Backbone as a chain_set.jsonl record, in Angstrom:
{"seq": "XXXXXXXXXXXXXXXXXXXXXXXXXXXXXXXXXXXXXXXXXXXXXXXXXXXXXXXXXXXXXXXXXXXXXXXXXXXXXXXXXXXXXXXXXXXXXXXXXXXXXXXXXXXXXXXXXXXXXXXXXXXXXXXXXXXXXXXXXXXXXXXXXXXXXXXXXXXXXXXXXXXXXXXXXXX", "coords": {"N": [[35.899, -6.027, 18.105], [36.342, -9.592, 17.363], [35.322, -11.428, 14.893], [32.333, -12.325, 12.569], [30.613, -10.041, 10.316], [29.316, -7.313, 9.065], [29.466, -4.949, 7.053], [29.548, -1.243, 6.236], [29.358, 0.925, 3.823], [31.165, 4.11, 3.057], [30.886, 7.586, 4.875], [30.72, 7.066, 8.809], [28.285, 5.635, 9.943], [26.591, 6.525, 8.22], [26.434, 4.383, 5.786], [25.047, 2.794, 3.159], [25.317, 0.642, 1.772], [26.06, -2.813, 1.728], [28.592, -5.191, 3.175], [29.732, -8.392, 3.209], [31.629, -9.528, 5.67], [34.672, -10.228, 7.633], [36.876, -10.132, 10.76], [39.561, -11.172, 12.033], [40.615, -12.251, 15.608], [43.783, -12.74, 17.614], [43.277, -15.01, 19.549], [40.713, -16.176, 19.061], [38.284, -16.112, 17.031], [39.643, -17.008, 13.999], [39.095, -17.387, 11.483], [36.44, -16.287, 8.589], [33.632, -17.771, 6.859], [32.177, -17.275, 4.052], [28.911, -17.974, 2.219], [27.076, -19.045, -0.423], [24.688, -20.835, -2.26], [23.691, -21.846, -5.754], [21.481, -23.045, -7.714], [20.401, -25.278, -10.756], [18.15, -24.407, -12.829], [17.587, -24.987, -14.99], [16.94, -26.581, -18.647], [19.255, -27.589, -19.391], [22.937, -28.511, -19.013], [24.99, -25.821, -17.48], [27.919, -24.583, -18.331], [29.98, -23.765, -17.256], [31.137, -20.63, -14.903], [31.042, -17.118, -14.699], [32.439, -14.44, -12.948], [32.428, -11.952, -10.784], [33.502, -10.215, -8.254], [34.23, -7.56, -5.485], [37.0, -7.276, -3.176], [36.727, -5.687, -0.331], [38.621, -3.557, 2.288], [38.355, -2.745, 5.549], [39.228, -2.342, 7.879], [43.082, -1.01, 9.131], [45.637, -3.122, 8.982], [48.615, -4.647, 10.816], [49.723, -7.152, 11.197], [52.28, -9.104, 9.748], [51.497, -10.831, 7.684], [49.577, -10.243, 6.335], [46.191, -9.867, 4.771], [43.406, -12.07, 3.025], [40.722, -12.776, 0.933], [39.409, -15.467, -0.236], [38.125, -17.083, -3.156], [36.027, -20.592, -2.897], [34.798, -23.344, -4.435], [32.26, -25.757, -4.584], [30.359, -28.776, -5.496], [29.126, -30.336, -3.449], [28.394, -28.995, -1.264], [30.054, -30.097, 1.1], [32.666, -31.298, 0.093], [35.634, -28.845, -0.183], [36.72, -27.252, -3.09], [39.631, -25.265, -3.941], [39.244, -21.915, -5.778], [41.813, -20.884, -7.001], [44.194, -18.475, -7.715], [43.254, -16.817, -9.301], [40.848, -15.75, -8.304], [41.285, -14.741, -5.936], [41.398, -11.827, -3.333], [43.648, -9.817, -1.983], [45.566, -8.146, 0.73], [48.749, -6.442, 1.6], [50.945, -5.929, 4.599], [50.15, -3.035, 6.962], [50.906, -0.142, 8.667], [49.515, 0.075, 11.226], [46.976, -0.685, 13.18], [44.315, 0.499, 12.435], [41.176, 2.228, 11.846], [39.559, 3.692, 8.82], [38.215, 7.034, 7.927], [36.364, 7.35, 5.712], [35.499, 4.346, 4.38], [34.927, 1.774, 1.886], [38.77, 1.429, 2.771], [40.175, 0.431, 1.035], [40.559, -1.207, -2.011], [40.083, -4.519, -3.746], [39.475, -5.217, -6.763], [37.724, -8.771, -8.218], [37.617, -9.61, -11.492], [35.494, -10.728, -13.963], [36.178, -13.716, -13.536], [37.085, -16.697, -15.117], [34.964, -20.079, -14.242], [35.063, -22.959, -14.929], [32.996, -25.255, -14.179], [31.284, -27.74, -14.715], [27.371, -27.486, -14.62], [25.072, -29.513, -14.244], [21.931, -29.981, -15.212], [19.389, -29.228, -12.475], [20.873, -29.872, -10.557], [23.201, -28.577, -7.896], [25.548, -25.605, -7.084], [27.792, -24.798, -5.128], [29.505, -21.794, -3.884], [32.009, -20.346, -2.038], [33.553, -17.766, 0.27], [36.386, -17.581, 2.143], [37.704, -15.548, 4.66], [40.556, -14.865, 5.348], [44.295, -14.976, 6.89], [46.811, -14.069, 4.648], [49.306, -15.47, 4.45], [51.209, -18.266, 6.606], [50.132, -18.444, 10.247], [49.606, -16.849, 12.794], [47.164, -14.884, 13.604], [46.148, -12.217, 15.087], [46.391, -8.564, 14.898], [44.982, -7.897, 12.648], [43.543, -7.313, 9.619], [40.43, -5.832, 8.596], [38.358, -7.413, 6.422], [35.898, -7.524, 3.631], [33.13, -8.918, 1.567], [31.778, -7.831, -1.69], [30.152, -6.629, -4.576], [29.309, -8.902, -5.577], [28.635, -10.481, -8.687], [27.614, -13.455, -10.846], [27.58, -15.111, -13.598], [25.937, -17.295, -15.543], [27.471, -19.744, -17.556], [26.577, -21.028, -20.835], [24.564, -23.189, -22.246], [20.699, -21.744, -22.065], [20.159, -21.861, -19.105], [18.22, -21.437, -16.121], [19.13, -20.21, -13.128], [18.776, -20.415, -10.156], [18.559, -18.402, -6.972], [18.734, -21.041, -3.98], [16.527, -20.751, -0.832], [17.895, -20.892, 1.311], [19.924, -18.687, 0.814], [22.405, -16.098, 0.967], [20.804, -13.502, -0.67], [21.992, -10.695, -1.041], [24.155, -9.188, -1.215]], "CA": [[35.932, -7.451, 18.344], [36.409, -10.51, 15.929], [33.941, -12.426, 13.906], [31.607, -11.931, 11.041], [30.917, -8.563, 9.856], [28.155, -6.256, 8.149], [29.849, -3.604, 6.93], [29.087, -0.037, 5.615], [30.424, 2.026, 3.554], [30.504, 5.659, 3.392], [31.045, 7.909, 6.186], [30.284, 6.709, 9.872], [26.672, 5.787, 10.091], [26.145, 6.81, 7.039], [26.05, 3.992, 5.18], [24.085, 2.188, 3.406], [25.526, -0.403, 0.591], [26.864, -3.259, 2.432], [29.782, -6.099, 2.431], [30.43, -9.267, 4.068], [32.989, -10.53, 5.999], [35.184, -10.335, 9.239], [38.346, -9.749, 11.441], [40.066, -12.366, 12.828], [42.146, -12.016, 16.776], [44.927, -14.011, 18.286], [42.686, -16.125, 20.345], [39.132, -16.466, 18.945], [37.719, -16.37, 15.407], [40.878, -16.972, 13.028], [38.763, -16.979, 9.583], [35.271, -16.769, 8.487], [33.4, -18.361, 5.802], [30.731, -16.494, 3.619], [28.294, -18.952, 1.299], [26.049, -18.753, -1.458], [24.225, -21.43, -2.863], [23.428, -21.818, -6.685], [20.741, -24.464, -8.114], [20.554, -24.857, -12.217], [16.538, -24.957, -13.058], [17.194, -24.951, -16.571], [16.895, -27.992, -18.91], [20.74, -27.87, -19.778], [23.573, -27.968, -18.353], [25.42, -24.674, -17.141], [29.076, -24.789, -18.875], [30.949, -22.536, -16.451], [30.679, -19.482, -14.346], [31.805, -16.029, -14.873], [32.658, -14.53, -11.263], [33.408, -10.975, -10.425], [33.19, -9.307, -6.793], [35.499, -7.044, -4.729], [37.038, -7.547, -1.687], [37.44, -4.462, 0.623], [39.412, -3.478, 3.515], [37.477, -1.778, 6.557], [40.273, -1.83, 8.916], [44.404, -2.173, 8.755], [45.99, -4.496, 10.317], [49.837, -4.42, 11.247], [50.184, -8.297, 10.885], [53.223, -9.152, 8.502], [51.337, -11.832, 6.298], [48.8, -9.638, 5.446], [44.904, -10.689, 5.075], [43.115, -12.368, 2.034], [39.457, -13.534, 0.985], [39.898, -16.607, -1.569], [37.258, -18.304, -3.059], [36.081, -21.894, -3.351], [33.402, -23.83, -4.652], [31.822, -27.088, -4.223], [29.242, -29.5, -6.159], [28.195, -31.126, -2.509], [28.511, -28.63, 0.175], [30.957, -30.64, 1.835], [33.907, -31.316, -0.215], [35.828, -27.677, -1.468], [37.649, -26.843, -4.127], [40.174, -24.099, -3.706], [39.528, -21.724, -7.106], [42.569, -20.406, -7.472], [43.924, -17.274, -7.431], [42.218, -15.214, -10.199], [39.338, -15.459, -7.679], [41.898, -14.06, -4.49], [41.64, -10.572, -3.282], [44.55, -9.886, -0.162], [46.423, -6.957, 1.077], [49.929, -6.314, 2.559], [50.53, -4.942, 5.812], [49.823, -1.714, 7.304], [52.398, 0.232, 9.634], [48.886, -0.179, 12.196], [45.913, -1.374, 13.074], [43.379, 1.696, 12.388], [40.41, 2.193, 10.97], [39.214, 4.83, 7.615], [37.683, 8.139, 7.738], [35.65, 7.095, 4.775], [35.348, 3.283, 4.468], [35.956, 0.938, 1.954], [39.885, 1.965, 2.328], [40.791, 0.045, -0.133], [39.218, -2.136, -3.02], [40.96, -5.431, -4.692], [39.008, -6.324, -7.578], [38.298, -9.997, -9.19], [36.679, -9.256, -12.141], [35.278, -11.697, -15.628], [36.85, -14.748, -14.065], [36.117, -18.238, -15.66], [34.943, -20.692, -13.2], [35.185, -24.013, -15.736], [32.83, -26.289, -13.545], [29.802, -27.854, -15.452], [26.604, -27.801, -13.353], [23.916, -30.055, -14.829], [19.947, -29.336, -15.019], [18.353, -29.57, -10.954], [22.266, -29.736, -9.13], [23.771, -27.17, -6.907], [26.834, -24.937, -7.055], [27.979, -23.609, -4.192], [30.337, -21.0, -3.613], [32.721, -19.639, -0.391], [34.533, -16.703, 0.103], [36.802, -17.428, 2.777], [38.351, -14.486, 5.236], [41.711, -15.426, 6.575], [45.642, -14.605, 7.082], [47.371, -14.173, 3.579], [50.013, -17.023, 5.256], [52.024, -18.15, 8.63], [49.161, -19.021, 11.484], [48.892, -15.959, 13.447], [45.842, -14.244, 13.139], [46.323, -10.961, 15.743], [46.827, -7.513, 14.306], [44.03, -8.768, 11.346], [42.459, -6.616, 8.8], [38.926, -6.23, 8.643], [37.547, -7.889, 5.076], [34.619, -7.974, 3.314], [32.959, -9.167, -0.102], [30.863, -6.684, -2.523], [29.087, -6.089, -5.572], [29.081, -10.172, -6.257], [28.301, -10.739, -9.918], [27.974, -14.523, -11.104], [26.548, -15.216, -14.453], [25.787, -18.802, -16.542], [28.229, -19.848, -19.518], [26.444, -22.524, -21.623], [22.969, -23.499, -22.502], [19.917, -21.13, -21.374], [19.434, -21.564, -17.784], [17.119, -20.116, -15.237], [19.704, -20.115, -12.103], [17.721, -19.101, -8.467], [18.977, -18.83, -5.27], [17.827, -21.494, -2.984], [16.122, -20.439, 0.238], [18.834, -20.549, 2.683], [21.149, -18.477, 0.706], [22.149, -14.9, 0.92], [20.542, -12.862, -1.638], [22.049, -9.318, -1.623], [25.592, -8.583, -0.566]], "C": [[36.147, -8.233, 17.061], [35.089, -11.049, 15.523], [33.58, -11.916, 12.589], [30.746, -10.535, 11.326], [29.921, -8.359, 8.79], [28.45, -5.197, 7.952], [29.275, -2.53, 6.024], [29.33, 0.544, 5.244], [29.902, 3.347, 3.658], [31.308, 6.134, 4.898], [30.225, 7.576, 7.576], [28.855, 6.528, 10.058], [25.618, 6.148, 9.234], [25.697, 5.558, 5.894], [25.167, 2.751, 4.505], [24.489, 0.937, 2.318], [26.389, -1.006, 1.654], [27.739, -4.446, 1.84], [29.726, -6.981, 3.824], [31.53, -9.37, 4.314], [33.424, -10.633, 7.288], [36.062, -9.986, 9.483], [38.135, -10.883, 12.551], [40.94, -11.913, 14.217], [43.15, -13.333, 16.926], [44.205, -15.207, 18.928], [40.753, -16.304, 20.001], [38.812, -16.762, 17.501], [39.201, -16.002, 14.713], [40.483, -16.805, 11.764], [37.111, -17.023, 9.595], [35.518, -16.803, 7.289], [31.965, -17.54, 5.234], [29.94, -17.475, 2.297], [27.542, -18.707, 0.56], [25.224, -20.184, -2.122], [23.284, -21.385, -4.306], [22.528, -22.773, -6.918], [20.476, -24.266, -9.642], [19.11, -25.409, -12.281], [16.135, -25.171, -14.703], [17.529, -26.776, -17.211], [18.347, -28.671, -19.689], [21.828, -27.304, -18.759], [24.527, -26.49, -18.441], [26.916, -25.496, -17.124], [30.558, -24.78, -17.701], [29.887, -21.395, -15.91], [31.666, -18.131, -14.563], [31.772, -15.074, -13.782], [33.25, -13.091, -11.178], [32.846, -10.912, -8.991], [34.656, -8.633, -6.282], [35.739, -7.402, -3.828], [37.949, -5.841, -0.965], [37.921, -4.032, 1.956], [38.703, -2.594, 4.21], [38.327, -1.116, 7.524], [41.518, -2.227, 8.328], [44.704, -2.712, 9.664], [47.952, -4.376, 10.13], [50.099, -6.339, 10.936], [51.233, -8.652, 9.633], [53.06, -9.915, 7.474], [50.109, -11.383, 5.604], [47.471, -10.732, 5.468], [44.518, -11.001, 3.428], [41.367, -12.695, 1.97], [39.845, -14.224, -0.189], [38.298, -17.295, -1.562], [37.039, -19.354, -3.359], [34.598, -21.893, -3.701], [33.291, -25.439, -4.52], [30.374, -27.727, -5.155], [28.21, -30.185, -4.99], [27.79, -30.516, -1.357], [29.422, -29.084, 1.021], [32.229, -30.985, 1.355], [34.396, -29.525, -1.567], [36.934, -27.537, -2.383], [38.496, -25.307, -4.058], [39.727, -23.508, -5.511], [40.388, -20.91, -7.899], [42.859, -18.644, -7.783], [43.616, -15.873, -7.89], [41.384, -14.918, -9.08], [40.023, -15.608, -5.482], [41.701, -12.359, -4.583], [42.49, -10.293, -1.948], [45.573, -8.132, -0.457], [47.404, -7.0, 1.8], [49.845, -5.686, 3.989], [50.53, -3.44, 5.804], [50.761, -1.501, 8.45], [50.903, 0.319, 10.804], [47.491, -0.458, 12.467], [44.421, -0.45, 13.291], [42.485, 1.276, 11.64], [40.42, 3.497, 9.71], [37.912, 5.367, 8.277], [36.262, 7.765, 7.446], [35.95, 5.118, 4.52], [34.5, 2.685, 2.725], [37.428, 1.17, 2.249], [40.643, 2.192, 1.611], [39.788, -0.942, -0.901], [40.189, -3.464, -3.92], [39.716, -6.006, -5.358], [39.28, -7.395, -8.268], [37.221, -9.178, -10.305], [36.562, -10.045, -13.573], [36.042, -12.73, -14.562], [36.024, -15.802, -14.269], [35.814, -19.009, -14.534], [34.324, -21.995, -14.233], [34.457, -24.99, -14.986], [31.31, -26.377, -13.992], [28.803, -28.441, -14.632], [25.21, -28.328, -14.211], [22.892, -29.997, -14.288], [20.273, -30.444, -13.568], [19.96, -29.935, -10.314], [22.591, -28.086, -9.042], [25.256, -26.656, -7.187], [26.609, -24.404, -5.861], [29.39, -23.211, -3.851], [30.538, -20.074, -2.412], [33.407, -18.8, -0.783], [34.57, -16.91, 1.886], [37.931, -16.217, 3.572], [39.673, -15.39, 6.271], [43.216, -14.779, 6.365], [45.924, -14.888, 5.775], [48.252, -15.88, 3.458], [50.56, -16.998, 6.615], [50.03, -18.471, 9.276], [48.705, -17.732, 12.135], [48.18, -14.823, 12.635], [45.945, -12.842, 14.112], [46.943, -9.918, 14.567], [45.794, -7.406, 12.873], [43.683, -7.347, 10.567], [41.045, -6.857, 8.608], [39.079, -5.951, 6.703], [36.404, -7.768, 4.677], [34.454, -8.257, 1.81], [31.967, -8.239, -0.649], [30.715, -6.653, -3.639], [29.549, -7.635, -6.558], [28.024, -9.956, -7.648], [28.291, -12.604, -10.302], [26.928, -14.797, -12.126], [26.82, -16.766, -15.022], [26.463, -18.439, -17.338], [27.553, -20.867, -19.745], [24.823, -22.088, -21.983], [21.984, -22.15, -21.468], [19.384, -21.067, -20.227], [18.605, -20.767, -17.127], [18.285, -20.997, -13.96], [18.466, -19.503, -10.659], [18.968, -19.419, -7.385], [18.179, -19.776, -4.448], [17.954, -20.517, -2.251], [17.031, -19.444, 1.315], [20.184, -19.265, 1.79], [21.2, -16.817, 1.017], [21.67, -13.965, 0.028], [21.193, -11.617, -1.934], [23.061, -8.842, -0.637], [26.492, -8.43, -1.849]], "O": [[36.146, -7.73, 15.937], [33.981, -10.919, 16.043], [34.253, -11.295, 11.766], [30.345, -10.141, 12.422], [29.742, -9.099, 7.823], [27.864, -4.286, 8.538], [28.552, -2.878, 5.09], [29.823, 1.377, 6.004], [28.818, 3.749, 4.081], [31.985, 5.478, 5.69], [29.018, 7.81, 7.512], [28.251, 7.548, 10.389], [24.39, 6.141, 9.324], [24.709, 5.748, 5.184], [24.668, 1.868, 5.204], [23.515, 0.202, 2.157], [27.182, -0.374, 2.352], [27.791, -4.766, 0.652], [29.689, -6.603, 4.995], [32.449, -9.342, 3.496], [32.656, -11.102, 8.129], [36.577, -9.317, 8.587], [37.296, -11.284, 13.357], [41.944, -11.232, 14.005], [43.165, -14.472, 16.46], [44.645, -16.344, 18.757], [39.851, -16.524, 20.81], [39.22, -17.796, 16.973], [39.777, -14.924, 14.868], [41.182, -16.235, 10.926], [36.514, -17.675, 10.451], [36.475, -16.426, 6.613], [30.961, -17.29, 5.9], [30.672, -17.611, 1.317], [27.005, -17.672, 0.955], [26.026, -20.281, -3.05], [22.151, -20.93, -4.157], [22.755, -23.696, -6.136], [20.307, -23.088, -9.959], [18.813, -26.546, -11.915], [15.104, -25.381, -15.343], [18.04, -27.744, -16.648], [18.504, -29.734, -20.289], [21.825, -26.306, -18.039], [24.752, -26.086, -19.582], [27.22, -26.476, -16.444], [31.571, -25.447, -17.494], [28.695, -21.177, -16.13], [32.895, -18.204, -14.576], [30.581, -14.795, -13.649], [34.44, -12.938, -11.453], [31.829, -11.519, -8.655], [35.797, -9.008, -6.553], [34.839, -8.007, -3.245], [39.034, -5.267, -1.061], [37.151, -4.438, 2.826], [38.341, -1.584, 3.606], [38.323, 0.048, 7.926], [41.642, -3.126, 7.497], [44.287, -2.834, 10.816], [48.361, -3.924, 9.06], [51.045, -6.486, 10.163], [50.822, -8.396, 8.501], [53.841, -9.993, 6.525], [49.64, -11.899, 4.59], [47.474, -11.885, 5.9], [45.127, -10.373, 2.562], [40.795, -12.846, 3.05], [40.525, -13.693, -1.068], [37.587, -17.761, -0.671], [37.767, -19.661, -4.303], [33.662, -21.117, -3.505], [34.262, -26.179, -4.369], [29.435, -26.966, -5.385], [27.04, -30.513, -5.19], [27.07, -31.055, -0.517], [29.651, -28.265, 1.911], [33.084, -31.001, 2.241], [34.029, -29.159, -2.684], [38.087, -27.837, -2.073], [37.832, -24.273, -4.14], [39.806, -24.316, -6.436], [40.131, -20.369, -8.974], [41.996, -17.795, -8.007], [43.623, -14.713, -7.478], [41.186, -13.721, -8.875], [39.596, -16.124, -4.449], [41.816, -11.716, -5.627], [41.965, -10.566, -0.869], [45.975, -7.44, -1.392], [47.211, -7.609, 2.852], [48.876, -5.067, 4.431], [50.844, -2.739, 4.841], [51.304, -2.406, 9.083], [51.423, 0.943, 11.729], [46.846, -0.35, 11.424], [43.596, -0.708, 14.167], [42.59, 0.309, 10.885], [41.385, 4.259, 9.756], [36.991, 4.785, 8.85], [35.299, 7.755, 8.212], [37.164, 4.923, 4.579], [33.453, 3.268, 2.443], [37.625, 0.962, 1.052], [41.407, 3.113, 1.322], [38.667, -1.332, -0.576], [40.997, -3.074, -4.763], [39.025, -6.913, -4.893], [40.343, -7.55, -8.87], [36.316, -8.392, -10.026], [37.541, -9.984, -14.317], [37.198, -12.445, -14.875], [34.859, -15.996, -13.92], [36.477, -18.627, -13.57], [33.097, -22.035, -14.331], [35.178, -25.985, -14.92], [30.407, -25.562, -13.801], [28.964, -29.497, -14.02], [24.435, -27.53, -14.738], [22.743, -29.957, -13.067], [20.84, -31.526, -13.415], [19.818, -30.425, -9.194], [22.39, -27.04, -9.661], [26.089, -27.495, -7.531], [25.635, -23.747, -5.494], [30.289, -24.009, -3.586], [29.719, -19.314, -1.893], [33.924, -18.787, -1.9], [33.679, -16.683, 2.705], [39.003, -16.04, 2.995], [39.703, -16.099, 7.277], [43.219, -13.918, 5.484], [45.417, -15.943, 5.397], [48.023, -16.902, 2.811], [50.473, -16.131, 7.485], [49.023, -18.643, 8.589], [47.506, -17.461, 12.078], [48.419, -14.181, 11.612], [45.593, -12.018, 13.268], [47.692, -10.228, 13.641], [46.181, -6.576, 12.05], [43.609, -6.323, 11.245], [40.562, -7.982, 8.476], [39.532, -5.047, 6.002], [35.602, -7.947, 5.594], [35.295, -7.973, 0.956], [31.194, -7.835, 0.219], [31.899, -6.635, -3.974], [29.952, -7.652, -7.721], [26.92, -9.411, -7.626], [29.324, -13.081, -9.833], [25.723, -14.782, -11.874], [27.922, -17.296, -14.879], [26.454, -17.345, -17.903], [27.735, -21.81, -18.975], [24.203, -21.025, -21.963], [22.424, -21.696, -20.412], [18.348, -20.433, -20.029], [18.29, -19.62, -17.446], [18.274, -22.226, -13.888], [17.717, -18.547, -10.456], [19.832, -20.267, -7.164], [17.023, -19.461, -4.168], [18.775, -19.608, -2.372], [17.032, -18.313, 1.801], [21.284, -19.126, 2.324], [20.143, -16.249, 1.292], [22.658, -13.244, -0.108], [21.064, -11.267, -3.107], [22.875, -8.272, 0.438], [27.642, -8.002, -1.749]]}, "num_chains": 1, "name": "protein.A"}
């Protein structure tokens, strides 16, 4: 089916390190959105961010525009910023729409990138990793996505970074 996704790697049932994300069909879920929320507790501001994670393929997909996860970020929650495509991971098509043996299939790492957006003492960063069609509209034939071994460290002054509450801690 489509939607959002807890995946596993390893062999079948086996595993146990997991990855967000999803698979999109023709008529239902076309993209998901995966979130994180940052808060800066330190008494300076945070310069930049330095941003790795992978994005891995669970299933292929036969679609001819191929699938992507891109991420954005935001200062309000509500307005995003695309961040360009150091911080894309996407794959071409596949001659069909199978799954792997062994699971991830494949692996597109981002890895060190800058993320130039200065987050002053007691505000929020928050960061998306969106799952959707490389380009073109249709979503059938999809690859299953996910995100993994998220890294995101402070550039600048000594912060203490937390996760608020609501966020995901450990994907």
């Amino acid at each position: 089916g489509n939607g959002i996704y807890n995946f596993g790697t390893g062999a079948a049932g086996a595993g146990t390190d997991r990855a967000l994300g999803g698979l999109s069909s023709g008529s239902a879920s076309k993209s998901v959105n995966t979130y994180v929320d940052f808060y800066n507790n330190g008494a300076g501001s945070i310069t930049g961010l330095t941003i790795s994670f992978d994005v891995e393929k669970y299933r292929k997909g036969s679609n001819a525009a191929g699938f992507r996860i891109q991420m954005y970020y935001s200062t309000n929650g509500s307005t995003w910023t695309d961040a360009g495509a150091a911080f894309s991971g996407s794959f071409s098509v596949d001659p069909d729409n199978t799954g792997y043996a062994i699971v991830p299939g494949a692996t597109a790492s981002v890895t060190l990138q800058s993320l130039a957006q200065v987050i002053p003492a007691g505000t929020h960063i928050y960061l998306a990793w969106n799952y959707s069609v490389a380009s073109a509209s249709t979503t059938s034939n999809a690859q299953a996505l996910g995100i993994d071994n998220v890294v995101v460290t402070a550039v600048g002054a000594a912060p203490l970074i937390t996760l608020s509450t609501n966020s995901i801690a450990d994907f």
